[in-house]
Amino acid sequence: MTVDLAVDLGFLKLRNPVLAASGTFGYGTEFAPFLDLSSLGGIVVKGLYYGPREGNPPPRLVETASGLLNAIGLQGIGVEAFAAEILPELRRRGAEVWVNVCGEDEDEYLRVISFLDGLDGIAAYELNISCPNVRRNGLCPALRPDWTYDLVRAAKERSRRPLVAKLSPNVTDIVEIARAAERAGADGLSLVNTFLAMAVDPETRRPRLGNVFGGLSGPAIKPIALRMVYQAASAVRVPVIGMGGIMSGRDAVEFLIAGARAVEVGTANFVDPAAAARIVREIEAFCREKGIARVSDLVGTITI
Amino acid sequence: MPYAVKIPIVRKQSWGDYHLFRFQAPEMAAAARPGQFVMIRPGESTAPLLRRPISIHGRDRGALEIFFQVAGEGTALLARRKAGDTFDVLGPLGRGFDLDAPLDGKTACLLGGGRGIAPLYFLALELADRGALVKVLYGGRTADDLPVRDRFEEAGLELACSTDDGSFGFPGLVTGLLETEIPVRRPDFLFVCGPDPMMKAAAGLASRFRIPAQISLESVMGCGFGACWGCVRRIKRAGAEAWRKICEDGPVFPAEDIVWEGWK
Ligand SMILES: Cc1cc2nc3c(=O)[nH]c(=O)nc-3n(C[C@H](O)[C@H](O)[C@H](O)COP(=O)(O)OP(=O)(O)OC[C@H]3O[C@@H](n4cnc5c(N)ncnc54)[C@H](O)[C@@H]3O)c2cc1C
Ligand SMILES: Cc1cc2nc3c(=O)[nH]c(=O)nc-3n(C[C@H](O)[C@H](O)[C@H](O)COP(=O)(O)O)c2cc1C
Ligand code: FES
C-alpha cells in the first residue's frame, strides 16, 4: 500500500507534513551530511534579523528533565549573508525553504521581508513574533492580541509571500492570540515556540543560563504544546503547524490528530541529525500499518 | 564527513571514575584527526536528552578509543555500558589540532589536566610519527587521577606527571611543572587541554615565553555540528571579537585568539 504523504496548506502544497523547526536546523546546510534536504516537507531556517547579531553570553544551553533550555539570543548572519552564502546552496539541494523572520521592531521585520521578497527560492515566511530570548523579561509581540494583530497585519501587507505567524505558548489564552493573527491576515499559524523558563544552580545560587531566562523545548513540553495546538486549531480556519517535543513519527501523528495540518521537528534534530527524515518514514509506516491512504486523512480526527 | 553509528564496545577498561572504550569504526577512524571529538548518546531514552561531546583518545587501524571521566548523569550512564553493549556515536566532529607547521625535529610539549589528557594521546602519537620530539606533562588531583599514564610510557613517549596533593610526581599544578620544564628545554610548540583555569594559566605562560600554543576548549554542546549555536566561546580574530562555535571553528584554537576575560 502506498501512502500519500502530501499535505495542502491552502497557500502551499508540501510533499510531506514534516518541516524542520527554526533555530534547531541551523541554516539547513549543516544537515546535508545526514539527510537529503529535499526529502522534507520544508526547512525553516534559523531566525533572521536584518543584520548580523552577537547573541547572548554563554552558558547558552542547559539540559533539564527530558528538555533543553536555551538562550542563544538569535546570534546570526543577517539577510545579506544568508542571500549570498546559504540560499543558493539550499536551492541547489532542492530544499523547500522557509525563512523565520525576526525584528527588534516593526520596521526591522518589514525590512527583512522587503529584502527577502527580492530573492527567489523561498516558499514562505514564518514570522517569529514569539522569541523569548531577546529581551530579559521574555517580552515579545505574541504575548498580546493587539501587538500580534498590528505586526502580522503590517507584515502581511508588505509581503509578497505566504506568511505564517509563529505563536508563543507563554500566554494565558492561546485562542485569543490565534484569532488575532488570523484576523490580521496570517495565512497560517505555527506553534509552539519555547516556554519561558529558568534553571538554578544550588551550589552557586546563580541562574545556570547567562541570560537568566531561556526557552524550554523538547519532550518535556509536548503535552502542553499538544493542548495549545488543539485549542488553536479548533478556533481558526487557517492551517496550524504544530510542534513541541516531537521525537518520533508517533509524536508527529498525535499533533496531526489534534488538528495540526503539518508539524515541525525541533530539538530532536540535535540528538539525531537525521530525525526529520526518519519521522517522515515513521509517519508513513504508521499510516500503512493503520490502512490510512493519505496522511491528510489524519488531520483533526481526534474524537472527544 | 561525519556520520552516526550504533556500534558495540569491543573493549572497556575502568579506573574508578575513569573509563576507556574501544570500538570498531573503520570509516570514522580513517577520517579522524587529533583534537576532533565524537558526540555520544548517553542512553536510549529522552533522559538524558542530548549527546555528550567526548574527544577521540586513540586510533588503532580501524578502531577508535575514547577516554572519559564521570562528570554527571550522562557520563555516569555511559560508564555503565559493558564490552559488547552498543552505543550511538556521531563523528568525527570539529577541526582538531593544526599540524601544518613543519614538525620534524621540533620539540612539542603536551599539557593535559585531568580528563583533558584524552585528546593528547592521539596527538602525541601523531606528532611522534611526524618526527617531533614529544614531551607529555600530565597533571591530576591525586595519583588516582592519572590512569592513562602507562599508555604514554608503553608507547615510548616521554612523560612527566604532577599531582595537586603531591602523591605522585611533581607536587603542584601541571602549569608549575611546565614552568620548570621551559628553562631546561624550551618547547617549540605547546598543546593544551584541561580545566579552564589551567588552560588560561598555560596561555599566560605561552605568551610570556613566546611559544606558539594551541588550546582545546570545552563548552556545553547541544549538537556538535554547528546547528544550535549553543557552544560559543569568546574568540578574537583579525582584531575582532565574536562568540564562535567551538564545535565548528574549534574546539582547538591558537592561545592568542582566546579571550579569557569574564570567563570563570
Ligand atoms: C570538545 C569536547 C571534548 C570533550 N572530551 C572529553 C573527553 O574526552 N573525556 C571526558 O571525560 N570529557 C570530555 N568532555 C567533557 C564532557 O563532554 C562533559 O563532562 C560531559 O558532557 C558531562 O555530561 P554529564 O551528563 O556527565 O554531566 P552533566 O550533569 O551534564 O554536567 C556535569 C558538569 O559538567 C559541565 N558540563 C556539561 N557539559 C559539558 C561539556 N560539554 N563540556 C564541559 N563541561 C560540561 C556541567 O556544567 C556540570 O558542571 C569534552 C567536552 C568537549 C566540549
Ligand atoms: C536552540 C534553539 C533555537 C531556536 N531558535 C528559534 C528561532 O530562531 N526562531 C523560532 O521561531 N524558534 C526558535 N526555536 C524554537 C523552535 O523552533 C521550536 O518552536 C521549539 O523548540 C519547540 O519545538 P521542539 O520541542 O521540537 O524543539 C529555537 C529552539 C531551540 C531549541
Ligand atoms: S554544539 Fe551546536 S553549534 Fe556547536
XYZ file of C-alpha atoms and ligand atoms in Angstrom:
656
model
C 0.000 0.000 0.000
C 1.342 3.415 -0.886
C 0.627 6.294 1.424
C 0.097 9.787 0.035
C 2.181 11.982 2.287
C 1.430 15.298 0.588
C -0.460 17.924 2.541
C -2.122 21.069 1.288
C -1.801 24.169 3.430
C -4.027 26.126 1.060
C -1.302 28.652 0.315
C 1.300 25.936 -0.336
C 1.457 22.199 -1.048
C 4.034 20.242 0.926
C 5.496 16.922 -0.218
C 5.031 15.664 3.323
C 3.919 17.186 6.618
C 7.351 17.401 8.272
C 9.315 20.638 8.443
C 12.492 21.292 10.364
C 11.880 23.902 13.089
C 13.639 27.229 13.086
C 16.789 27.533 15.180
C 17.143 23.776 15.518
C 18.233 23.151 11.940
C 20.902 25.829 11.578
C 20.714 27.356 8.114
C 19.948 23.869 6.777
C 23.319 23.247 5.148
C 24.711 21.844 8.422
C 22.400 18.843 7.973
C 23.359 17.984 4.402
C 25.773 15.251 5.568
C 22.975 13.490 7.448
C 19.861 13.644 5.287
C 18.543 14.649 1.892
C 17.215 18.172 2.452
C 14.753 17.720 -0.414
C 13.130 14.768 1.374
C 11.487 17.049 3.958
C 8.235 18.957 3.666
C 10.343 22.038 4.228
C 13.066 23.553 6.318
C 12.555 26.678 8.370
C 15.939 28.310 8.660
C 17.252 29.953 11.775
C 15.655 33.275 12.673
C 16.983 36.147 10.552
C 17.315 39.744 11.598
C 18.366 42.293 9.018
C 21.995 42.473 10.111
C 24.328 40.048 11.879
C 23.712 39.629 15.618
C 26.001 38.895 18.548
C 23.709 36.679 20.593
C 23.766 36.140 24.354
C 26.773 35.401 26.548
C 27.238 31.721 27.465
C 26.240 29.437 29.045
C 23.503 29.334 26.436
C 22.231 25.803 26.993
C 21.149 23.772 29.988
C 19.661 20.334 29.844
C 16.621 19.728 32.075
C 14.437 16.647 32.587
C 13.724 15.486 29.010
C 14.108 19.069 27.930
C 16.503 21.688 26.669
C 16.666 25.234 27.968
C 18.253 27.649 25.504
C 19.140 31.311 25.458
C 21.023 31.682 22.190
C 19.718 35.207 21.666
C 19.358 34.708 17.929
C 23.028 35.074 17.047
C 23.105 35.049 13.288
C 24.458 36.235 9.990
C 21.738 38.579 8.735
C 19.855 38.654 5.439
C 22.690 39.661 3.126
C 24.994 36.813 4.110
C 22.014 34.449 4.005
C 21.240 35.513 0.441
C 24.850 35.264 -0.689
C 26.126 32.196 1.136
C 23.214 29.996 2.188
C 20.171 30.309 -0.048
C 21.921 29.289 -3.296
C 23.165 26.064 -1.694
C 19.750 25.238 -0.224
C 18.173 25.725 -3.639
C 20.814 23.590 -5.286
C 19.959 20.825 -2.825
C 16.271 21.061 -3.658
C 15.157 22.166 -0.205
C 11.785 23.836 0.271
C 12.984 26.897 2.168
C 11.001 28.842 4.751
C 12.565 31.821 6.474
C 11.914 32.624 10.117
C 11.634 36.430 10.125
C 12.758 38.413 13.184
C 12.986 42.047 14.138
C 13.724 44.336 17.060
C 10.786 46.480 15.999
C 8.160 46.557 13.288
C 10.436 48.467 10.962
C 13.087 45.752 11.095
C 10.574 42.947 10.454
C 9.396 44.831 7.377
C 12.922 45.490 6.144
C 13.742 41.779 6.423
C 10.609 40.900 4.445
C 11.300 43.505 1.762
C 14.822 42.218 1.325
C 13.743 38.565 1.153
C 10.902 39.427 -1.225
C 13.608 40.383 -3.694
C 15.063 36.854 -3.673
C 13.867 33.742 -5.477
C 13.606 30.324 -3.926
C 11.758 30.987 -0.677
C 8.427 29.205 -0.169
C 7.023 31.113 2.803
C 7.815 33.259 5.802
C 7.355 32.253 9.382
C 7.011 35.478 11.330
C 8.805 34.958 14.624
C 6.738 37.133 16.914
C 7.467 34.864 19.843
C 11.153 34.590 20.670
C 11.532 34.822 24.445
C 15.296 35.296 24.458
C 15.897 38.670 23.034
C 14.671 40.777 25.919
C 15.414 39.880 29.504
C 11.824 39.685 30.634
C 10.832 37.483 27.714
C 8.566 40.106 26.149
C 7.526 39.557 22.546
C 4.667 40.676 20.285
C 2.884 37.306 20.543
C 2.064 37.945 24.203
C -0.774 40.329 23.377
C -3.546 40.110 20.784
C -3.258 43.794 19.809
C 0.530 43.595 19.321
C 0.089 40.356 17.375
C -2.589 41.884 15.178
C -0.628 45.036 14.366
C 2.601 43.268 13.492
C 1.066 40.427 11.491
C -1.061 42.889 9.558
C 1.867 45.149 8.711
C 3.991 42.163 7.691
C 1.227 40.648 5.599
C 0.665 43.908 3.765
C 4.351 44.172 2.943
C 4.967 40.556 1.979
C 4.541 39.046 -1.459
C 4.760 35.563 0.041
C 2.585 33.415 2.307
C 3.065 34.347 5.934
C 2.726 32.048 8.926
C 2.683 33.632 12.384
C 4.672 31.715 14.984
C 2.943 31.960 18.334
C 4.243 31.930 21.856
C 2.950 29.481 24.447
C 3.674 31.989 27.229
C 0.133 33.333 27.246
C -2.989 32.842 29.307
C -5.271 32.325 26.320
C -3.747 30.992 23.110
C -7.104 31.154 21.311
C -7.286 34.915 21.657
C -3.827 35.318 20.097
C -4.506 32.763 17.358
C -7.668 34.607 16.355
C -5.860 37.965 16.355
C -3.220 36.601 13.981
C -5.874 35.120 11.714
C -7.849 38.357 11.672
C -4.686 40.236 10.733
C -4.367 38.085 7.629
C -1.900 35.355 8.582
C -2.041 32.509 6.049
C -1.301 30.027 8.800
C -0.167 29.695 12.397
C 2.711 27.731 13.824
C 3.061 26.867 17.482
C 4.578 26.479 19.913
C 7.749 28.426 20.343
C 9.671 27.680 23.542
C 8.346 28.134 27.074
C 9.972 30.883 29.121
C 11.838 29.067 31.878
C 14.904 29.111 34.085
C 17.355 26.817 35.864
C 19.169 27.487 39.118
C 22.481 26.091 40.294
C 22.047 25.318 44.010
C 25.831 25.268 44.551
C 26.474 28.775 43.292
C 22.903 30.040 43.867
C 23.055 31.581 40.434
C 20.989 31.069 37.286
C 22.511 28.435 35.045
C 21.980 30.492 31.888
C 23.996 33.596 31.098
C 20.721 35.279 30.118
C 18.917 34.170 33.352
C 15.797 33.111 31.404
C 15.677 30.768 28.447
C 13.222 28.882 26.286
C 12.295 25.304 27.135
C 11.892 22.775 24.305
C 11.953 19.017 23.827
C 9.794 16.129 25.057
C 9.146 17.899 28.378
C 6.838 20.417 26.667
C 4.931 18.050 24.365
C 1.709 17.664 26.379
C 1.297 21.416 26.812
C 2.162 22.050 23.166
C -0.431 19.478 22.083
C -3.100 21.132 24.194
C -2.339 24.537 22.686
C -2.220 23.241 19.111
C -5.568 21.532 19.682
C -7.071 24.751 21.077
C -5.704 26.922 18.279
C -6.668 24.515 15.500
C -10.193 24.308 16.907
C -10.518 28.096 16.912
C -9.218 29.190 13.489
C -9.797 28.239 9.850
C -6.251 28.825 8.617
C -3.903 25.827 8.814
C -1.990 25.237 12.025
C 1.521 23.818 12.090
C 2.183 22.046 15.355
C 5.384 21.480 17.243
C 6.851 20.919 20.658
C 8.851 17.861 21.693
C 8.308 15.753 18.586
C 10.905 12.977 18.633
C 9.172 10.253 16.599
C 6.585 9.625 13.906
C 4.024 8.724 16.562
C 4.590 12.057 18.320
C 4.017 13.808 14.982
C 0.829 11.833 14.359
C -0.519 12.976 17.735
C -0.215 16.601 16.596
C -1.925 15.825 13.270
C -4.780 14.113 15.065
C -5.093 17.097 17.398
C -5.625 19.328 14.375
C -2.211 20.325 13.001
C -2.005 20.244 9.185
C 1.780 19.825 9.369
C 4.436 19.602 12.066
C 7.877 20.966 12.793
C 10.651 18.922 14.340
C 12.969 20.894 16.620
C 15.209 19.714 19.417
C 15.155 16.147 18.055
C 17.469 17.335 15.244
C 20.267 17.868 17.760
C 20.016 14.363 19.194
C 19.560 12.633 15.846
C 20.603 14.805 12.899
C 18.540 12.571 10.588
C 15.450 12.813 12.843
C 13.262 14.838 10.477
C 13.720 12.352 7.599
C 13.239 9.424 9.974
C 9.990 10.963 11.255
C 8.678 11.210 7.665
C 9.314 7.467 7.254
C 7.756 6.676 10.623
C 4.597 8.635 9.783
C 4.382 6.719 6.522
C 4.819 3.407 8.355
C 2.131 4.382 10.878
C -0.326 5.171 8.083
C 0.464 1.950 6.258
C 0.003 -0.081 9.401
C -3.387 1.540 10.064
C -4.501 1.390 6.425
C -4.600 5.181 6.045
C -4.173 6.109 2.379
C -3.496 9.823 2.819
C -1.741 11.371 5.739
C -4.081 14.365 5.490
C -6.906 11.994 6.469
C -5.452 12.016 9.980
C -5.710 15.761 10.475
C -8.110 16.832 13.187
C -9.590 13.344 13.621
C -9.489 13.423 17.398
C -12.751 12.333 18.958
C -13.539 13.802 22.324
C 32.068 13.647 6.540
C 30.603 12.875 9.981
C 28.025 10.144 10.424
C 26.225 8.311 13.241
C 26.566 4.637 14.041
C 25.364 2.221 16.657
C 28.339 0.049 17.396
C 29.468 -2.367 20.040
C 32.145 -1.536 22.557
C 34.845 -4.101 21.888
C 36.926 -3.338 24.944
C 36.352 -1.466 28.163
C 38.878 -0.547 30.830
C 37.988 1.286 34.038
C 39.876 3.012 36.826
C 37.397 4.338 39.378
C 35.560 7.226 37.684
C 37.678 6.982 34.527
C 36.782 4.726 31.622
C 38.257 3.828 28.265
C 36.139 2.366 25.467
C 37.401 0.936 22.229
C 35.063 0.488 19.275
C 35.436 -0.626 15.681
C 34.531 2.170 13.244
C 36.777 1.976 10.182
C 35.392 4.960 8.243
C 35.306 7.202 11.302
C 38.816 6.102 12.215
C 40.125 6.794 8.716
C 38.725 10.336 8.803
C 39.685 11.147 12.410
C 42.342 13.726 13.240
C 43.806 14.506 16.670
C 41.706 17.051 18.574
C 38.461 16.011 16.932
C 35.613 14.637 19.007
C 32.508 12.494 18.792
C 29.000 13.074 20.179
C 27.685 10.105 22.153
C 24.145 9.376 23.282
C 24.301 8.504 26.953
C 21.177 6.304 26.785
C 18.248 5.324 24.611
C 15.522 7.396 26.265
C 14.962 11.156 26.400
C 16.646 11.494 29.802
C 19.386 12.493 29.396
C 18.297 14.010 26.122
C 21.370 15.402 24.406
C 24.514 13.718 23.189
C 27.734 14.364 25.100
C 30.976 15.509 23.440
C 33.954 13.229 24.033
C 37.380 13.574 22.393
C 38.937 10.931 20.240
C 41.581 9.477 22.519
C 43.263 6.967 20.280
C 43.179 5.314 16.907
C 44.414 1.875 16.101
C 43.819 0.880 12.483
C 40.016 0.671 12.154
C 39.325 1.157 15.851
C 38.797 4.330 17.846
C 39.132 4.908 21.568
C 37.519 7.354 23.943
C 38.640 8.118 27.487
C 36.266 9.870 29.850
C 35.630 10.775 33.441
C 32.206 10.572 35.061
C 31.080 14.194 35.497
C 27.316 13.863 35.846
C 24.292 11.867 34.804
C 25.200 11.394 31.153
C 28.734 10.177 31.623
C 27.586 8.013 34.564
C 25.082 6.280 32.308
C 27.708 5.830 29.638
C 30.091 4.330 32.175
C 27.575 1.587 32.910
C 27.968 0.157 29.407
C 29.957 -3.060 29.214
C 32.057 -4.565 26.484
C 29.629 -5.997 23.932
C 26.965 -3.310 24.559
C 26.278 -0.976 21.663
C 26.387 2.770 21.860
C 25.442 5.554 19.480
C 28.375 7.629 18.201
C 28.342 10.627 15.844
C 31.601 11.843 14.379
C 34.291 12.728 13.727
C 33.498 16.372 14.506
C 35.396 19.638 14.884
C 38.652 20.824 13.388
C 41.249 19.361 15.702
C 44.841 20.485 16.153
C 46.579 22.372 13.374
C 49.566 20.256 12.394
C 50.531 22.148 9.252
C 53.788 23.579 10.611
C 56.954 21.507 9.943
C 57.354 19.251 12.959
C 60.407 17.183 12.139
C 62.997 17.576 14.899
C 60.871 20.119 16.764
C 60.009 19.811 20.429
C 56.302 19.590 21.194
C 55.134 19.855 24.770
C 51.655 18.486 25.518
C 49.943 19.690 28.655
C 46.975 17.661 29.910
C 44.959 18.246 33.064
C 42.600 15.529 34.366
C 40.250 14.272 31.656
C 41.913 16.847 29.375
C 44.572 14.240 28.693
C 42.040 12.479 26.432
C 42.838 14.072 23.055
C 46.562 14.306 23.769
C 47.312 10.596 23.428
C 46.142 10.538 19.801
C 48.002 13.814 19.234
C 51.235 12.599 20.840
C 51.388 9.527 18.606
C 50.675 11.596 15.512
C 53.350 14.159 16.422
C 55.889 11.421 17.106
C 55.001 9.871 13.769
C 55.827 13.139 12.070
C 59.254 13.297 13.683
C 58.560 15.678 16.562
C 60.210 15.194 19.951
C 57.211 14.801 22.228
C 57.101 15.544 25.921
C 53.834 14.976 27.756
C 53.057 16.746 31.027
C 50.104 15.077 32.731
C 48.526 16.620 35.818
C 45.829 15.343 38.156
C 44.441 15.985 41.601
C 45.903 12.773 43.035
C 47.845 9.757 41.777
C 44.488 8.103 41.053
C 43.670 10.838 38.561
C 46.476 9.814 36.203
C 45.076 6.479 34.992
C 46.372 6.524 31.432
C 49.970 7.441 32.230
C 51.167 3.908 31.465
C 49.791 4.162 27.945
C 52.147 7.018 27.120
C 55.103 5.169 28.560
C 54.198 1.947 26.757
C 54.113 3.917 23.508
C 57.655 5.136 24.225
C 56.602 8.736 24.804
C 58.417 10.915 27.313
C 56.109 11.705 30.235
C 56.210 13.720 33.459
C 53.358 13.862 35.941
C 52.163 16.273 38.588
C 49.586 15.961 41.344
C 47.887 18.716 43.320
C 48.269 16.723 46.551
C 51.865 15.667 45.828
C 51.008 11.951 45.910
C 52.780 11.324 42.610
C 55.359 13.169 40.503
C 55.816 16.923 40.696
C 53.848 18.380 43.628
C 51.604 21.167 42.390
C 49.857 22.229 39.236
C 50.814 20.929 35.821
C 51.445 24.520 34.739
C 54.021 24.663 37.558
C 55.651 21.621 36.023
C 55.680 23.411 32.665
C 57.411 26.394 34.275
C 60.237 24.122 35.449
C 60.408 22.475 32.016
C 60.696 25.603 29.851
C 64.182 26.747 31.052
C 65.557 23.186 30.662
C 64.216 22.512 27.191
C 62.165 25.242 25.624
C 59.378 23.680 23.551
C 58.763 24.882 20.004
C 55.055 24.160 20.333
C 52.580 23.791 23.164
C 49.330 21.802 23.004
C 46.958 22.152 25.937
C 43.728 20.566 27.170
C 42.289 20.653 30.671
C 40.137 22.689 33.037
C 39.709 26.352 32.115
C 41.899 27.857 34.870
C 44.733 25.547 33.847
C 44.373 26.423 30.170
C 44.245 30.109 30.992
C 47.451 29.797 33.042
C 49.100 27.826 30.232
C 48.091 30.509 27.723
C 49.746 33.070 30.021
C 52.998 31.099 30.073
C 52.899 30.576 26.313
C 52.564 34.296 25.787
C 55.270 35.161 28.348
C 57.778 32.764 26.760
C 56.547 33.390 23.210
C 55.771 29.762 22.500
C 53.013 29.126 19.943
C 50.258 27.250 21.760
C 47.075 25.510 20.707
C 44.316 25.059 23.247
C 41.372 22.682 23.113
C 38.341 24.389 24.678
C 35.233 22.941 26.261
C 31.679 24.218 26.342
C 28.226 22.728 26.741
C 27.187 21.424 23.335
C 23.681 20.990 22.005
C 24.505 19.311 18.718
C 28.254 19.199 17.988
C 27.908 20.049 14.295
C 27.208 23.770 14.112
C 23.410 23.823 14.180
C 22.411 25.146 17.621
C 24.887 27.997 18.297
C 24.951 26.906 21.921
C 28.656 26.108 22.316
C 30.196 29.529 21.796
C 33.298 30.995 23.408
C 34.762 34.486 23.017
C 37.321 34.402 20.205
C 39.374 37.199 18.684
C 40.242 37.048 15.011
C 41.757 39.741 12.821
C 41.286 42.142 15.740
C 37.538 41.490 16.076
C 35.945 39.605 18.960
C 32.906 37.378 18.488
C 31.114 34.422 20.005
C 32.340 31.494 17.938
C 31.007 27.968 17.832
C 33.683 25.734 19.251
C 32.208 22.604 17.672
C 32.774 24.010 14.195
C 35.582 26.582 14.460
C 37.319 24.558 17.197
C 37.443 23.005 19.701
C 41.142 23.819 19.218
C 42.180 27.474 18.946
C 45.507 29.336 18.941
C 46.058 30.522 22.527
C 46.309 34.180 21.484
C 42.827 34.091 19.903
C 41.056 33.086 23.112
C 39.513 35.874 25.191
C 39.580 34.791 28.839
C 38.166 37.924 30.442
C 34.863 37.379 32.167
C 35.210 33.618 31.840
C 35.180 31.542 35.007
C 35.010 19.090 22.569
C 34.867 18.421 23.913
C 35.562 17.255 24.159
C 35.434 16.603 25.388
N 36.153 15.465 25.580
C 36.046 14.809 26.745
C 36.790 13.604 26.963
O 37.494 13.121 26.080
N 36.657 12.976 28.154
C 35.851 13.487 29.154
O 35.789 12.880 30.220
N 35.138 14.619 28.969
C 35.211 15.297 27.806
N 34.472 16.453 27.615
C 33.577 16.908 28.694
C 32.270 16.127 28.671
O 31.592 16.402 27.470
C 31.367 16.517 29.867
O 31.998 16.104 31.039
C 30.019 15.838 29.755
O 29.273 16.365 28.689
C 29.224 15.994 31.039
O 27.962 15.332 30.879
P 27.232 14.668 32.113
O 25.832 14.367 31.719
O 28.020 13.549 32.656
O 27.263 15.806 33.181
P 26.254 16.995 33.397
O 25.389 16.650 34.548
O 25.623 17.396 32.110
O 27.300 18.111 33.794
C 28.234 17.944 34.856
C 29.104 19.161 34.892
O 29.832 19.289 33.666
C 29.519 20.510 32.999
N 29.379 20.193 31.568
C 28.276 19.710 30.926
N 28.508 19.543 29.619
C 29.794 19.918 29.430
C 30.624 20.000 28.286
N 30.184 19.694 27.077
N 31.890 20.421 28.460
C 32.329 20.764 29.679
N 31.595 20.724 30.785
C 30.352 20.320 30.662
C 28.228 20.978 33.601
O 28.116 22.380 33.560
C 28.332 20.464 35.024
O 29.097 21.311 35.820
C 34.586 17.133 26.408
C 33.885 18.302 26.156
C 34.015 18.958 24.934
C 33.260 20.202 24.681
C 18.431 26.228 20.234
C 17.076 26.667 19.749
C 16.975 27.787 18.920
C 15.737 28.210 18.454
N 15.674 29.295 17.612
C 14.467 29.683 17.110
C 14.380 30.744 16.161
O 15.377 31.303 15.714
N 13.141 31.115 15.728
C 11.994 30.482 16.165
O 10.903 30.848 15.738
N 12.058 29.451 17.029
C 13.259 29.038 17.510
N 13.316 27.961 18.387
C 12.069 27.269 18.775
C 11.833 26.035 17.916
O 11.685 26.353 16.551
C 10.580 25.284 18.402
O 9.482 26.173 18.311
C 10.682 24.807 19.832
O 11.990 24.367 20.102
C 9.691 23.688 20.165
O 9.911 22.536 19.385
P 10.816 21.278 19.890
O 10.345 20.919 21.257
O 10.572 20.204 18.874
O 12.209 21.756 19.893
C 14.559 27.514 18.848
C 14.673 26.390 19.679
C 15.903 25.956 20.125
C 15.986 24.730 20.999
S 27.193 22.381 19.678
Fe 25.576 23.084 18.445
S 26.537 24.684 17.377
Fe 28.161 23.858 18.497
